[in-house]
Tab-separated table of C-alpha atoms in Angstrom:
chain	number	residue	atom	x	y	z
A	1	UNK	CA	214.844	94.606	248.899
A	2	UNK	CA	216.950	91.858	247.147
A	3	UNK	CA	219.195	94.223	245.763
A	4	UNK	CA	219.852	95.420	249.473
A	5	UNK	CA	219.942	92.232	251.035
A	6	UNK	CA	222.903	90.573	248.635
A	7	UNK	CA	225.011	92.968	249.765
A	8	UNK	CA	225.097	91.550	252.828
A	9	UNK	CA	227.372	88.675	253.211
A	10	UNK	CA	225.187	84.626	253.968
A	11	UNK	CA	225.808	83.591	257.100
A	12	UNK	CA	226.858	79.939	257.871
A	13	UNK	CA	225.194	79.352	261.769
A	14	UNK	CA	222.421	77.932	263.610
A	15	UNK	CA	219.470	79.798	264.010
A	16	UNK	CA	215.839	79.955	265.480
A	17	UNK	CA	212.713	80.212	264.333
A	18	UNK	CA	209.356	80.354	266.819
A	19	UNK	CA	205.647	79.676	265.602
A	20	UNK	CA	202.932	79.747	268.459
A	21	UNK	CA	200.980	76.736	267.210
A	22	UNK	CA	201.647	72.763	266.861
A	23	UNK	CA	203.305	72.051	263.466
A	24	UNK	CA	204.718	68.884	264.022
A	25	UNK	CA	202.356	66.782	261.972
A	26	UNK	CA	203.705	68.674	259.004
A	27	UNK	CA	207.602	68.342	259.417
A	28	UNK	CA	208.231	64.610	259.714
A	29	UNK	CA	211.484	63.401	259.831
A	30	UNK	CA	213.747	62.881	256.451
A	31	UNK	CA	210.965	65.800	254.613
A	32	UNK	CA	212.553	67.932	252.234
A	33	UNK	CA	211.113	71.512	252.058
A	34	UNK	CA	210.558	74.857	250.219
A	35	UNK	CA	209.961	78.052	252.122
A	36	UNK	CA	208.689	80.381	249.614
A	37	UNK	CA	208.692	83.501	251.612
A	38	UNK	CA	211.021	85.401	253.615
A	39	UNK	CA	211.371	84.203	257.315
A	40	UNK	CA	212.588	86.336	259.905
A	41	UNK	CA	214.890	84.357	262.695
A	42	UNK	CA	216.442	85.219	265.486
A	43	UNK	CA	220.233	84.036	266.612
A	44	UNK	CA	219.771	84.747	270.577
A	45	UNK	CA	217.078	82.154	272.341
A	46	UNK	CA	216.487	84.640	274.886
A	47	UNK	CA	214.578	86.995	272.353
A	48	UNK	CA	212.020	83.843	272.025
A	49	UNK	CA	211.330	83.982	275.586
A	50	UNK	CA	209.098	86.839	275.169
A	51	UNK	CA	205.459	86.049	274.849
A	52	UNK	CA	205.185	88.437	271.810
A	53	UNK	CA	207.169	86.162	269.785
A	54	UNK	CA	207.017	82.560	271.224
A	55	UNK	CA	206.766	82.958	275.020
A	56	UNK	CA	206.963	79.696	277.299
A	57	UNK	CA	203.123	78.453	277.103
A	58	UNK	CA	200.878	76.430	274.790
A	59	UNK	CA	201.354	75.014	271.658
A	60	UNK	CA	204.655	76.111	269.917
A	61	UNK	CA	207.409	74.793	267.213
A	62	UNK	CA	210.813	76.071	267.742
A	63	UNK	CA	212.524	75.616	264.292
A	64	UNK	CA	216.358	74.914	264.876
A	65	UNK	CA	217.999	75.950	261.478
A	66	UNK	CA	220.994	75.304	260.530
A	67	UNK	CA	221.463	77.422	257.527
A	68	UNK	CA	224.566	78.779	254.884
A	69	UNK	CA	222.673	81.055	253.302
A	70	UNK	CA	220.696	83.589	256.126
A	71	UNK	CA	221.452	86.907	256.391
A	72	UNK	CA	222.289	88.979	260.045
A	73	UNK	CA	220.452	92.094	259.805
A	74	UNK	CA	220.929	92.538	262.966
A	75	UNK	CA	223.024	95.674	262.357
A	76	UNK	CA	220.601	97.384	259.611
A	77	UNK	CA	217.203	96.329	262.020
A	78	UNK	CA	215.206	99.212	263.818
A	79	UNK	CA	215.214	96.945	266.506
A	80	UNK	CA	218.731	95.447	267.064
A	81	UNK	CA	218.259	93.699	270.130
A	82	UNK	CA	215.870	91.228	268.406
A	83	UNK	CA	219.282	89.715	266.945
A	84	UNK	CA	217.437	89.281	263.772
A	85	UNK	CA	218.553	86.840	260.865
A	86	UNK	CA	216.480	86.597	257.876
A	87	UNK	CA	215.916	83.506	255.764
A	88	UNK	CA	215.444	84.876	252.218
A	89	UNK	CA	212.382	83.525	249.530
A	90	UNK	CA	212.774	79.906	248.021
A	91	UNK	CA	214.970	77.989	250.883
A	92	UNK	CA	215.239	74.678	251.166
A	93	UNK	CA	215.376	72.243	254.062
A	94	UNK	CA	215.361	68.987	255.148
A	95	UNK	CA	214.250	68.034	258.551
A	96	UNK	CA	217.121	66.158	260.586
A	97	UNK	CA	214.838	65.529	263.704
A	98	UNK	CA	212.034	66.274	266.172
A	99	UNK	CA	210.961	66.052	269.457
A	100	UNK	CA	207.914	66.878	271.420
A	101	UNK	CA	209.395	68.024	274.304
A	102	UNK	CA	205.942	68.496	276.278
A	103	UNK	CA	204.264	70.885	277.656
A	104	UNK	CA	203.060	71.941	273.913
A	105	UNK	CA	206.439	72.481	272.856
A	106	UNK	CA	207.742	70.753	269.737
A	107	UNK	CA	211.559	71.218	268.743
A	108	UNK	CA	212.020	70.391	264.851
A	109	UNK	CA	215.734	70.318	263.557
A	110	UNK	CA	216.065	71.660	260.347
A	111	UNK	CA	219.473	71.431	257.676
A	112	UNK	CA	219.610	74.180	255.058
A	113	UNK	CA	220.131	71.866	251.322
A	114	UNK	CA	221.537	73.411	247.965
A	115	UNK	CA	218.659	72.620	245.252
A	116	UNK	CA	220.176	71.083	242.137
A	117	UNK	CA	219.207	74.673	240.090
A	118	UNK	CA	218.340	77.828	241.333
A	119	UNK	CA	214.526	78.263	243.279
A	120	UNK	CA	215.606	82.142	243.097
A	121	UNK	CA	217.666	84.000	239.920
A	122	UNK	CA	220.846	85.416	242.046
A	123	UNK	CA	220.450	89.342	241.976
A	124	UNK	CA	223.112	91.008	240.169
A	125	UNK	CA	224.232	94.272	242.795
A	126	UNK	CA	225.100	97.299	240.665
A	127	UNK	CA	228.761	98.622	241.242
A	128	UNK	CA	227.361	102.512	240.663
A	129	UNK	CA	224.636	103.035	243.609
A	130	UNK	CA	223.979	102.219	247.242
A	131	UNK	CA	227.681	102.123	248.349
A	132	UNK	CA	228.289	101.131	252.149
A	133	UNK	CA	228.606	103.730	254.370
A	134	UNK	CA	228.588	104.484	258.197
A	135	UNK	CA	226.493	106.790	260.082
A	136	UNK	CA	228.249	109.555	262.006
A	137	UNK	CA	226.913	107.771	265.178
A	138	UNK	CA	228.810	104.087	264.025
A	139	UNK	CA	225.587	102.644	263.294
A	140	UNK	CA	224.661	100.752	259.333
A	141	UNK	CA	221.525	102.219	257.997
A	142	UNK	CA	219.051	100.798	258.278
A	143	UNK	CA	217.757	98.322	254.835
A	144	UNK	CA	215.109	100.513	254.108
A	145	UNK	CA	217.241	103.514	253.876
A	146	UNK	CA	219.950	101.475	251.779
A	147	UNK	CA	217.506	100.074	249.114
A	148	UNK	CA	217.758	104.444	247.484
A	149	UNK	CA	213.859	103.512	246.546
A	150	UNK	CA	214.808	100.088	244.061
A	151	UNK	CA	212.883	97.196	243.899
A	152	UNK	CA	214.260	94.056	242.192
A	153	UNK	CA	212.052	91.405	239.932
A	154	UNK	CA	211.916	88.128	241.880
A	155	UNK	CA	212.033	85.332	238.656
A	156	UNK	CA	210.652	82.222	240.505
A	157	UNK	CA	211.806	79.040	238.061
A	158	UNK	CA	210.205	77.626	236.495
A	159	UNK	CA	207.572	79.643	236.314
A	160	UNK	CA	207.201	83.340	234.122
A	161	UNK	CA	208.747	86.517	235.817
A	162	UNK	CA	206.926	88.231	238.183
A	163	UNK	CA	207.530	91.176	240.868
A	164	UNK	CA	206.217	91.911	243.899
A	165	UNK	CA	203.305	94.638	243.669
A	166	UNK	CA	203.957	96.575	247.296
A	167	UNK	CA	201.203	99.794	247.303
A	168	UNK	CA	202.893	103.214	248.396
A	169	UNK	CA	200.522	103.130	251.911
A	170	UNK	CA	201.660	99.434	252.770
A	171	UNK	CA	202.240	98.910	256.315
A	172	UNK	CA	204.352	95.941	257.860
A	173	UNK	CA	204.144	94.188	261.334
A	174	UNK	CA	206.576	92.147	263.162
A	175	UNK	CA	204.116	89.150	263.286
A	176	UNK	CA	201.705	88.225	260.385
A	177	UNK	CA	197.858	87.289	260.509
A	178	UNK	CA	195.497	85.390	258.210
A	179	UNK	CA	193.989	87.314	255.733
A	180	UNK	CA	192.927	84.408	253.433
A	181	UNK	CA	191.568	81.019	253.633
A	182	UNK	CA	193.119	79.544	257.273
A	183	UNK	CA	190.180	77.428	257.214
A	184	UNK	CA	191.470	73.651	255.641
A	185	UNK	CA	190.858	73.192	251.715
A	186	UNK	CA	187.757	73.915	250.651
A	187	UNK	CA	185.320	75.741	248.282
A	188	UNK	CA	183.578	77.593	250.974
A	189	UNK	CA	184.595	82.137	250.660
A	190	UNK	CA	186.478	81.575	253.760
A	191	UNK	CA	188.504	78.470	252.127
A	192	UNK	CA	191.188	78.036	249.236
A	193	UNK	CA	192.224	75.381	247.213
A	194	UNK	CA	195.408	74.830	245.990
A	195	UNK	CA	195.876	78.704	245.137
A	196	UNK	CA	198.797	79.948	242.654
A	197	UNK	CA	198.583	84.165	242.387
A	198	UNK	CA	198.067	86.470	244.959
A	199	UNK	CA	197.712	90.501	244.273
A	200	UNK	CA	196.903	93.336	246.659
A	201	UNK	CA	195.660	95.995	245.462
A	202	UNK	CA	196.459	100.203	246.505
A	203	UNK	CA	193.394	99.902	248.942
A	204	UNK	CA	195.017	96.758	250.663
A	205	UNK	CA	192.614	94.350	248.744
A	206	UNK	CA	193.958	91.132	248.451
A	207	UNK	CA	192.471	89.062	244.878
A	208	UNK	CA	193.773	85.464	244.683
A	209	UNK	CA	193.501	83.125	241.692
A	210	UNK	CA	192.170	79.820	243.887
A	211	UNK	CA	193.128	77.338	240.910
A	212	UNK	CA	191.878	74.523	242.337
A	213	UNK	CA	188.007	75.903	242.683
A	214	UNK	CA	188.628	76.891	239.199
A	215	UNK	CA	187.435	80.906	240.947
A	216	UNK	CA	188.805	84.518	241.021
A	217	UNK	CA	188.300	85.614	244.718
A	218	UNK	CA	188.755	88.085	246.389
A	219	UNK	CA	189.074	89.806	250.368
A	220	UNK	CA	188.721	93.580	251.191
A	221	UNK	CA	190.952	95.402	253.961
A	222	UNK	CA	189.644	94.260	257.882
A	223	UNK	CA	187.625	91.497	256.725
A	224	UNK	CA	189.927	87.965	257.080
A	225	UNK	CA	186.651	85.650	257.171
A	226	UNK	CA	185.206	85.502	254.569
A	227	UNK	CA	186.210	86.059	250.629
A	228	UNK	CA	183.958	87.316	247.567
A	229	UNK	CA	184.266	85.140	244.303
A	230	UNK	CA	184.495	87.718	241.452
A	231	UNK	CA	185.328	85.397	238.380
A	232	UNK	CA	184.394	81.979	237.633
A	233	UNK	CA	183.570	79.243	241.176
A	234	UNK	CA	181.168	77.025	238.850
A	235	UNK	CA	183.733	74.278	237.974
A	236	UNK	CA	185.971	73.678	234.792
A	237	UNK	CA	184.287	75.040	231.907
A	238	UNK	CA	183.775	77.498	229.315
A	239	UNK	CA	180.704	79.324	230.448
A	240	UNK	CA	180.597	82.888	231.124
A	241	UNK	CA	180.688	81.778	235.103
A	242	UNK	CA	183.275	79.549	234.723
């Protein structure tokens, strides 16, 4: 996906982002940021009007980016009158200002800032393979279709390497849900603490090393409430349950 997506040149614009609950409390003014993941924007505010994505009722944060490094995928989306721009893995931000606007609506400013080293090791795009081309119809293929089946190694510093483990019968939605902890910090199965490793499995099983309860745990497929703690969950130790 990486390898597709740095072909594409970054885009230096203002964009928004939409989230149907309060966030305020967590983007004070003058806080600098990480967004780990990627984070699908839109450049056209009337695509937020919709009550699918942010709609014009109850609690909601409107994220106004201003970013030099997003990319308009607008072209290569199966859906190109979202206007989509994408935010790629390890951004960071600072937040310029806010304003609760009422009404539940809360409008957060946000300035794209260059880290002093790299979150994310640049992808190197081959020379030999997925060249550009245009559809008889005018139309860029879509990413899926340009990525020719390769998958790039995301090296997060400083941590180890590690790629992304995506099962053949994945399926993707346009807006995410829970399917771990949501419920504060904790100990409790539907609770995480301070968790650094996620894996899914081929059957959608999600296992998640929850480093702070010092536990292995683990959700099946469907069930988003409530975990089951496979390794360890008796504190720091050296015992065969810890």
């Amino acid at each position: 996906v990486l390898t597709a997506l740095a072909r594409l040149p970054p885009e230096c614009s203002t964009i928004l982002r939409g989230v149907k609950e309060d966030l305020s409390t967590e983007y004070s003014k003058g806080k600098t940021f990480i967004w780990w993941g990627f984070s699908s924007c839109t450049s056209s505010i009337e695509v937020l009007e919709d009550e699918h994505f942010f709609g014009k009722t109850g609690n909601r944060t409107l994220f106004q980016i201003h970013s030099t490094t997003a990319k308009d995928i607008k072209n290569h989306s199966f859906v190109p009158s979202e206007d989509e721009v994408l935010l790629l893995p390890a951004r960071q931000f600072q937040v310029t200002s806010c304003l609760d606007s009422g009404n539940g609506l809360h409008i957060i400013q946000l300035k794209e800032l260059k880290p002093p080293y790299d979150l994310l090791e640049p992808v190197s795009v081959p020379t030999s393979s997925v060249q550009s081309k245009k559809s008889s119809q005018g139309k860029s293929p879509p990413i899926a279709e340009a990525i020719g089946g390769q998958l790039t190694a995301i090296q997060l510093q400083p941590q180890i390497k590690s790629t992304f483990n995506i099962p053949a019968n994945a399926t993707w939605a346009q807006n995410g849900v829970t399917i771990a902890g949501g419920h504060w910090k904790g100990d409790a199965t539907n609770q995480l603490n301070e968790p650094c490793g996620l894996f899914v499995d081929d059957d959608q099983t999600v296992t998640i090393a929850d480093w702070g309860n010092h536990r292995i745990i683990q959700w099946k497929s469907g069930d988003t409430t409530k975990g089951q703690v496979i390794a360890g969950g008796k504190g720091q130790g050296n015992g065969l349950n810890q």
